[in-house]
XYZ file of C-alpha atoms in Angstrom:
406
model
C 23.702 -29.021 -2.303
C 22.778 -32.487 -0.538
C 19.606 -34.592 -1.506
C 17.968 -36.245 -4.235
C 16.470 -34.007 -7.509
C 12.816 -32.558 -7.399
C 10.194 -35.444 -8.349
C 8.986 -35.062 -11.691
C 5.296 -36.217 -10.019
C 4.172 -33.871 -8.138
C 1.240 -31.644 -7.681
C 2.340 -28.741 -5.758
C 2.159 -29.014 -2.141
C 0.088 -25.654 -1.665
C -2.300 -27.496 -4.320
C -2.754 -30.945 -2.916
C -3.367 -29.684 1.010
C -5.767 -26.613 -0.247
C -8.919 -26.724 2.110
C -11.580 -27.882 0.164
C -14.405 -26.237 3.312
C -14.683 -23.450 4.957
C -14.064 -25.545 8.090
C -10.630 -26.358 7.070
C -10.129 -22.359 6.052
C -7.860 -20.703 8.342
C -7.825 -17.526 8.911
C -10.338 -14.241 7.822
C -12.541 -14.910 10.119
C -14.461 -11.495 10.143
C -15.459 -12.842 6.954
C -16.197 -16.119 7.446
C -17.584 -16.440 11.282
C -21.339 -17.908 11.075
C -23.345 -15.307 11.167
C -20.810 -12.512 9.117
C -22.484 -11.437 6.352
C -20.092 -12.778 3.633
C -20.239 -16.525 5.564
C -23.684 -16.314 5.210
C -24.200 -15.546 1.331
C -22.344 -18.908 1.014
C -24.344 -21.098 3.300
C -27.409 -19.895 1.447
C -26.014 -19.249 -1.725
C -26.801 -15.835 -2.516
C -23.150 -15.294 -3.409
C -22.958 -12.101 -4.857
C -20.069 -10.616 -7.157
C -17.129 -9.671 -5.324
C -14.074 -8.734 -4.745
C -11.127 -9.982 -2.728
C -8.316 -7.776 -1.728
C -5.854 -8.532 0.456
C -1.763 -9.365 0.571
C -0.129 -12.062 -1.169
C -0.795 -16.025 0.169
C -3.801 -14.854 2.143
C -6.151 -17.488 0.834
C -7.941 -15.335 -2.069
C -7.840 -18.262 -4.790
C -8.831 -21.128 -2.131
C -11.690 -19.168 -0.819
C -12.972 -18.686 -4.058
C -13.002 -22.348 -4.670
C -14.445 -22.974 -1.807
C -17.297 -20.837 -2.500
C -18.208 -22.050 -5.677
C -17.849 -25.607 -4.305
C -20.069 -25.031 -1.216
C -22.685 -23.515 -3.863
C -22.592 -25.728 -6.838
C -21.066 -23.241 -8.941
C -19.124 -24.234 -12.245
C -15.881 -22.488 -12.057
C -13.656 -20.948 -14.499
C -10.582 -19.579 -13.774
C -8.653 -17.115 -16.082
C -5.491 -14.233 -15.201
C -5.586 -11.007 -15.888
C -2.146 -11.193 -16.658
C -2.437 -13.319 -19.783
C -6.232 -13.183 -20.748
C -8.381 -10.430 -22.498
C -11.752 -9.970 -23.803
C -12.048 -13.056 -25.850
C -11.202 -15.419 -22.650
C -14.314 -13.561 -20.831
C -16.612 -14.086 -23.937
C -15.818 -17.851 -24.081
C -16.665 -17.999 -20.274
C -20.036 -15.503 -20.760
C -21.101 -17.824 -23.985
C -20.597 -20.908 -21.988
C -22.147 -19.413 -18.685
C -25.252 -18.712 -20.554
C -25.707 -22.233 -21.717
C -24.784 -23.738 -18.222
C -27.853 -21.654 -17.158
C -30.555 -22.106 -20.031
C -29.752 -25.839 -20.005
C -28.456 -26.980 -16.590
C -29.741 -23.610 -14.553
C -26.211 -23.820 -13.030
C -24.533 -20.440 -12.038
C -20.828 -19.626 -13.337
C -18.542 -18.100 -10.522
C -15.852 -16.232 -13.196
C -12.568 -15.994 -10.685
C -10.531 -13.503 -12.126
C -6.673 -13.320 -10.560
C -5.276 -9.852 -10.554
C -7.928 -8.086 -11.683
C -6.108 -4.693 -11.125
C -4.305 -5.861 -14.288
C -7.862 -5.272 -16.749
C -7.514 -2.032 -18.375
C -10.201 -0.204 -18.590
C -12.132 -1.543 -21.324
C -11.565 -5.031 -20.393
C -13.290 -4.339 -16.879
C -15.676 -2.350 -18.951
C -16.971 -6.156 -20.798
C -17.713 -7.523 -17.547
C -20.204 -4.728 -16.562
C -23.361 -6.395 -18.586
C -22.404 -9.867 -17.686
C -22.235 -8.672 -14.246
C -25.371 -6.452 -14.003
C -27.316 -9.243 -15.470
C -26.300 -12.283 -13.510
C -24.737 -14.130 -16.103
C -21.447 -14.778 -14.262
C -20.357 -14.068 -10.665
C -17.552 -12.508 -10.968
C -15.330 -12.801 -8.070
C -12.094 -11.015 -8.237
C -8.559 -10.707 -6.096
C -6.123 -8.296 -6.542
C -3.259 -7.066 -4.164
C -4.088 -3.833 -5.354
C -6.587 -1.181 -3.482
C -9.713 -1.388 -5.516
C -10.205 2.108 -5.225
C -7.453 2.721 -7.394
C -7.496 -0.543 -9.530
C -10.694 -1.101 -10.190
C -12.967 0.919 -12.159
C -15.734 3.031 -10.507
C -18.456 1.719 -12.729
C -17.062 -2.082 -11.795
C -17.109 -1.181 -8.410
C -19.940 0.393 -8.317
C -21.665 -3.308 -8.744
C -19.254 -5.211 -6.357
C -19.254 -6.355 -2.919
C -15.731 -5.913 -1.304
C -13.932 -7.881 1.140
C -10.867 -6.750 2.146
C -8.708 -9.931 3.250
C -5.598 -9.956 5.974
C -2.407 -10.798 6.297
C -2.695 -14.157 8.190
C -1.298 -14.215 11.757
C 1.961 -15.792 12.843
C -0.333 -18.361 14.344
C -2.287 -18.940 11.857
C 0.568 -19.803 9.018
C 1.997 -22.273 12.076
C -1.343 -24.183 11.674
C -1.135 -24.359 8.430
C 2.090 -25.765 8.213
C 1.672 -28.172 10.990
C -1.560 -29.729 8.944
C 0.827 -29.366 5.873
C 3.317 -32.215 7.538
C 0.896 -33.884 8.553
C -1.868 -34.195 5.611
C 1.400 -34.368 3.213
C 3.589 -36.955 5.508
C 6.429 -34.769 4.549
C 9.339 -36.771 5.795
C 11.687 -34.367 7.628
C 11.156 -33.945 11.533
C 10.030 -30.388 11.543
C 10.777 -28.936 15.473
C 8.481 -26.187 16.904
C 10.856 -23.646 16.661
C 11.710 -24.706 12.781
C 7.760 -24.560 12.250
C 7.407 -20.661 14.908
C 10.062 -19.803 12.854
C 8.980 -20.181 9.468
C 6.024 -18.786 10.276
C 7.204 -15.550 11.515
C 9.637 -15.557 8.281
C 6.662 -15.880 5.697
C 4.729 -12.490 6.868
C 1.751 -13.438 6.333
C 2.219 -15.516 3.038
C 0.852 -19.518 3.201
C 1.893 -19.738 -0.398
C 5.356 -18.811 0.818
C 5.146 -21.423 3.808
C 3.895 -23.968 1.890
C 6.747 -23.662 -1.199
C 9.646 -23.635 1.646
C 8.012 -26.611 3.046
C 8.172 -28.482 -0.447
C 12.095 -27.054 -1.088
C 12.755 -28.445 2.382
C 11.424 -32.020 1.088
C 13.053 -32.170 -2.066
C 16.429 -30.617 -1.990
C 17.124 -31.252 2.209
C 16.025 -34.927 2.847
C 16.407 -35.991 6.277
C 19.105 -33.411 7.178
C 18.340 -34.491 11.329
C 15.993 -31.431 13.139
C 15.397 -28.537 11.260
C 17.084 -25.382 12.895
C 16.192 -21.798 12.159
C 19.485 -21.135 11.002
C 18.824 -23.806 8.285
C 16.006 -22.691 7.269
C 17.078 -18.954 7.193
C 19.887 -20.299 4.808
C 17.272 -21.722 2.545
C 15.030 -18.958 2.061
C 18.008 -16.464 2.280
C 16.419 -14.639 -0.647
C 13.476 -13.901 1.422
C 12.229 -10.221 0.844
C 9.703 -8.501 2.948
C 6.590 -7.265 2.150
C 6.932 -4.226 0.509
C 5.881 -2.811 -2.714
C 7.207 0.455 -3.705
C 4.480 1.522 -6.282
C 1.620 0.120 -4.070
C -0.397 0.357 -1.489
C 1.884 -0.336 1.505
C 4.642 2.067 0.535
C 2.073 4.709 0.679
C 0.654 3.187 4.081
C 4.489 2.945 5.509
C 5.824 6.850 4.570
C 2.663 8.037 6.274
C 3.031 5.849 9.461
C 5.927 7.409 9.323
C 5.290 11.245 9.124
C 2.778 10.449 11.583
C 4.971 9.294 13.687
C 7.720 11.836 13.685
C 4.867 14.383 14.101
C 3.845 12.423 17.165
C 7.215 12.524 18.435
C 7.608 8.815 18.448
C 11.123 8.410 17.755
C 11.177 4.753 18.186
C 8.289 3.954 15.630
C 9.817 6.361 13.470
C 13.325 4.532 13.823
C 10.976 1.873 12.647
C 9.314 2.767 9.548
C 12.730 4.649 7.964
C 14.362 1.219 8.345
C 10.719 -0.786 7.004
C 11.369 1.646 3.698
C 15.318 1.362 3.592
C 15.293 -2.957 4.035
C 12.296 -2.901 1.613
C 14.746 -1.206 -0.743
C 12.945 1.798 -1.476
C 14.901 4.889 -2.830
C 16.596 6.724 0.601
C 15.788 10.348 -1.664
C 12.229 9.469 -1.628
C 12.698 8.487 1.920
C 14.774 11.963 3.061
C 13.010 14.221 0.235
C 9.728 13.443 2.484
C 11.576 14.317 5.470
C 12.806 17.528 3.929
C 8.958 18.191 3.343
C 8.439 17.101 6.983
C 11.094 19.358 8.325
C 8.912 23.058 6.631
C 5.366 21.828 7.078
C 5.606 20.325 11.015
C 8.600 21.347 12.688
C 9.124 24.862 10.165
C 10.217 28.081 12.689
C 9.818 26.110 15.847
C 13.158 24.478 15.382
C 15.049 25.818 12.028
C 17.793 23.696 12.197
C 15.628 20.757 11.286
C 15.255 22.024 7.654
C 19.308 22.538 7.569
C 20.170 19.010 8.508
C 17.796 17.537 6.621
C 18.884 19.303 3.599
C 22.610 18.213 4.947
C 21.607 14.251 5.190
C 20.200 14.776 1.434
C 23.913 16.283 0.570
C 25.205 12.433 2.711
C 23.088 10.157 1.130
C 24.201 11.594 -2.203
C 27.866 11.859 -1.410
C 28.023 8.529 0.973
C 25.708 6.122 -0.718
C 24.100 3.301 0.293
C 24.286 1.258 2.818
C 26.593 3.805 4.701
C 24.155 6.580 4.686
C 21.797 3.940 6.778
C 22.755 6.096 9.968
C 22.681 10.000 8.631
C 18.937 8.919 7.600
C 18.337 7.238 11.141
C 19.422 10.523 12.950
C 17.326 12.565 11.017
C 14.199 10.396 11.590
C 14.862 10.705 15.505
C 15.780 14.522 15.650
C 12.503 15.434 13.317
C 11.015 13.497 15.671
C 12.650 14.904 18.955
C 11.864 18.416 17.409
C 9.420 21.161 18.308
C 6.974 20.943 16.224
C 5.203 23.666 14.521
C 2.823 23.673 11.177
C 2.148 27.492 10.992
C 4.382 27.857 7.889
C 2.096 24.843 6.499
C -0.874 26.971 7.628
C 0.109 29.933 5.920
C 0.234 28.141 3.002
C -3.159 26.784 2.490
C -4.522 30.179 3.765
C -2.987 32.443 1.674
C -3.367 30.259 -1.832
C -7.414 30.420 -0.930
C -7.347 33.746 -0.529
C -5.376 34.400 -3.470
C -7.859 31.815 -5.826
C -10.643 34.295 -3.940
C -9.592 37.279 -4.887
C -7.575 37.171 -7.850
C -4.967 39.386 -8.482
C -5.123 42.522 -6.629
C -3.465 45.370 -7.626
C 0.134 46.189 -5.668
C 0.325 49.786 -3.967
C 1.311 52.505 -5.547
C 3.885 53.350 -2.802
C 5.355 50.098 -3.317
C 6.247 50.284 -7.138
C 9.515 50.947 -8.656
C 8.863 53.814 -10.612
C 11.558 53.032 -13.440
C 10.541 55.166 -15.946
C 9.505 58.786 -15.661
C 6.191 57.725 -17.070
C 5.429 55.386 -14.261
C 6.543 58.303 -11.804
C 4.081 60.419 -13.155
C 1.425 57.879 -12.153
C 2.559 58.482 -8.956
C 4.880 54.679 -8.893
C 6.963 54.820 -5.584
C 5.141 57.998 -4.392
C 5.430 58.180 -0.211
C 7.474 55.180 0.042
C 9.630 54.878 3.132
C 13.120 53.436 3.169
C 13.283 51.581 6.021
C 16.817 52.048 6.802
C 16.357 55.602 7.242
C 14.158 54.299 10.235
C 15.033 53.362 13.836
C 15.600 49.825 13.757
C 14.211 49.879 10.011
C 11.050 49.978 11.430
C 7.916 51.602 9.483
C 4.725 51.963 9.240
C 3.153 52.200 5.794
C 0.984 49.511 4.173
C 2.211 46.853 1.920
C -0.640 44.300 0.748
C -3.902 44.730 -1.757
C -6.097 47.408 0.222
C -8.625 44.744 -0.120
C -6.457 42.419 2.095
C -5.676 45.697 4.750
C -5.808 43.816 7.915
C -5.610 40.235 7.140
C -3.181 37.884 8.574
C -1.796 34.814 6.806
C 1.007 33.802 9.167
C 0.010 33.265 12.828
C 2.136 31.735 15.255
């Protein structure tokens, strides 16, 4: 590798350009547009306790500091990763004399909050309710799910987006220019970097620095280059979290809307994000009985066969047996009366319990069960035309009633 060793100096790049105002924020601007309800709690500070949810590099960190820079706040900073209880207390204790002494107010920034358990989100309640701290908090994480209801239950939250192609370009163009980084840096380098960081400024940012330190005045930046140097690039994907959930139901949705394209789409979003391609076929397998079911039966036998290819094949090879099942489930009839049957007949059988079976229907294998009349009038329907009869077979409370309709 050409170019001179990483300075021992330096403040990170993403640290020495941070915006320092909400003018020089970009992005989240249903947030913080004047007159948005979050934008103005800060111009007249009445910041209330919050979190901050949104994807990785998004500007949760920065637009806390903002905040309690724009309202006098003293800050303290802590992770949830490597801080407990006794970190909060030392914050509380020190908020409280900030405030009796100084009457400042402490904005408590707490990364990854989702990482608390339980009783350590349970401290903050008091400090919280009481006003000792504002307690802003950012987490990747749903807050539904990560947070505690009784935390919640006292927090505003503002869910935070993935920044825009366009916006991550403007980021890195102030970047070059606030940092006099030294390499020329083309438009189509700078488009595509942008479009390779999904969303990420952190991610921007740190290939900028790389770029500086380890490829010095390498001539104009191509986007081959700068593929090469972020090779290792994943996308953004997190098999336990939110957006694996959000990507398998895009795309059952879209197989059940017969969008074979978006389908196509989402298997290949799960197989590059390296999720498991069981998960990603046993969901299909589900797909195949509760929309397509007796409209097309075939669909349950191949998918059942591309579980049998994946297993025998492997990965990557497998890529296409997965493919052609996402585009025939979605090419399919579709049908969801099997599905219906389901839900009806488990309600009716939580309704009325267990209702006893016909006599006529019983084996009667001992002669003490065929004195209580077991098996008595049964017809064998071979002995029928077309083993056709007509006799009753459910509950006689449930004479009538039809769980399966097409």
């Amino acid at each position: 590798m050409k170019g001179k060793s990483p300075s021992k100096k330096s403040t990170p790049l993403a640290h020495e350009i941070r915006p320092e105002i909400l003018e020089e924020f970009f992005g989240q601007r249903h947030l913080l547009e004047v007159g948005m309800p979050l934008r103005a709690q800060i111009d007249e500070d009445e910041v209330n306790s919050m979190i901050l949810y949104g994807p990785p590099g998004c500007g949760k960190t920065t637009l806390a500091e903002i905040i309690a820079r724009k309202t006098k706040s003293h800050f303290q900073k802590i992770n949830a990763v490597d801080s407990g209880i006794a970190d909060m207390k030392e914050v509380v204790e020190n908020a409280k004399k900030d405030g009796e002494m100084f009457q400042q107010k402490t904005i408590l920034f707490i990364d990854e909050i989702h990482r608390f358990n339980k009783k350590q989100q349970d401290f903050l309640l008091p400090h919280v309710e009481n006003g000792t701290v504002i307690l802003i908090g950012a987490t990747t994480e749903n807050p539904s799910f990560a947070v505690t209801s009784a935390l919640l239950s006292r927090l505003e939250v503002h869910k935070m987006e993935m920044l825009t192609d366009e916006e991550i370009e403007e980021i890195i163009k102030r970047a070059i220019t606030k940092a006099q980084l030294k390499n020329p840096y083309p438009d189509s380098a700078v488009k595509f970097l942008a479009i390779l960081s999904q969303g990420d400024a952190r991610f921007a940012l740190n290939t900028l620095e790389k770029i500086e330190k380890f490829y010095p005045k390498e001539g104009n930046l191509s986007p081959k280059k700068i593929q090469d140097i972020v090779s290792n690039k994943k996308m953004m994907y997190d098999r336990d979290g939110e957006e694996h959930y959000n990507v398998i139901s895009a795309l059952h949705k879209s197989m059940r809307d017969s969008d074979e394209q978006a389908a196509v789409y989402y298997t290949m979003r799960m197989i590059e994000g390296g999720d498991d391609p069981l998960y990603i076929v046993r969901r299909m397998v589900r797909f195949a009985s509760e929309d397509i079911g007796l409209a097309d039966t075939h669909a349950l036998v191949l998918a059942i066969a591309t579980k049998e290819t994946v297993q025998f094949l492997g990965m990557p090879e497998a890529n296409t047996a997965i493919i052609e099942l996402a585009v025939y489930l979605s090419r399919a009839p579709k049908s969801n009366a099997c599905y219906e049957a389901v839900g009806k007949t488990s309600r009716m059988i939580r309704d009325t319990g267990a209702l006893p079976v016909p006599l006529h229907i019983r084996n009667a294998v001992t002669k003490l069960m065929k004195n209580w009349n077991y098996g008595k009038g049964y017809q064998y329907a071979h002995n029928y035309e077309n083993a056709k009869v007509d006799q009753k077979h459910l509950p006689e409370k449930l004479e009538g009633t039809k769980f399966f309709e097409e």
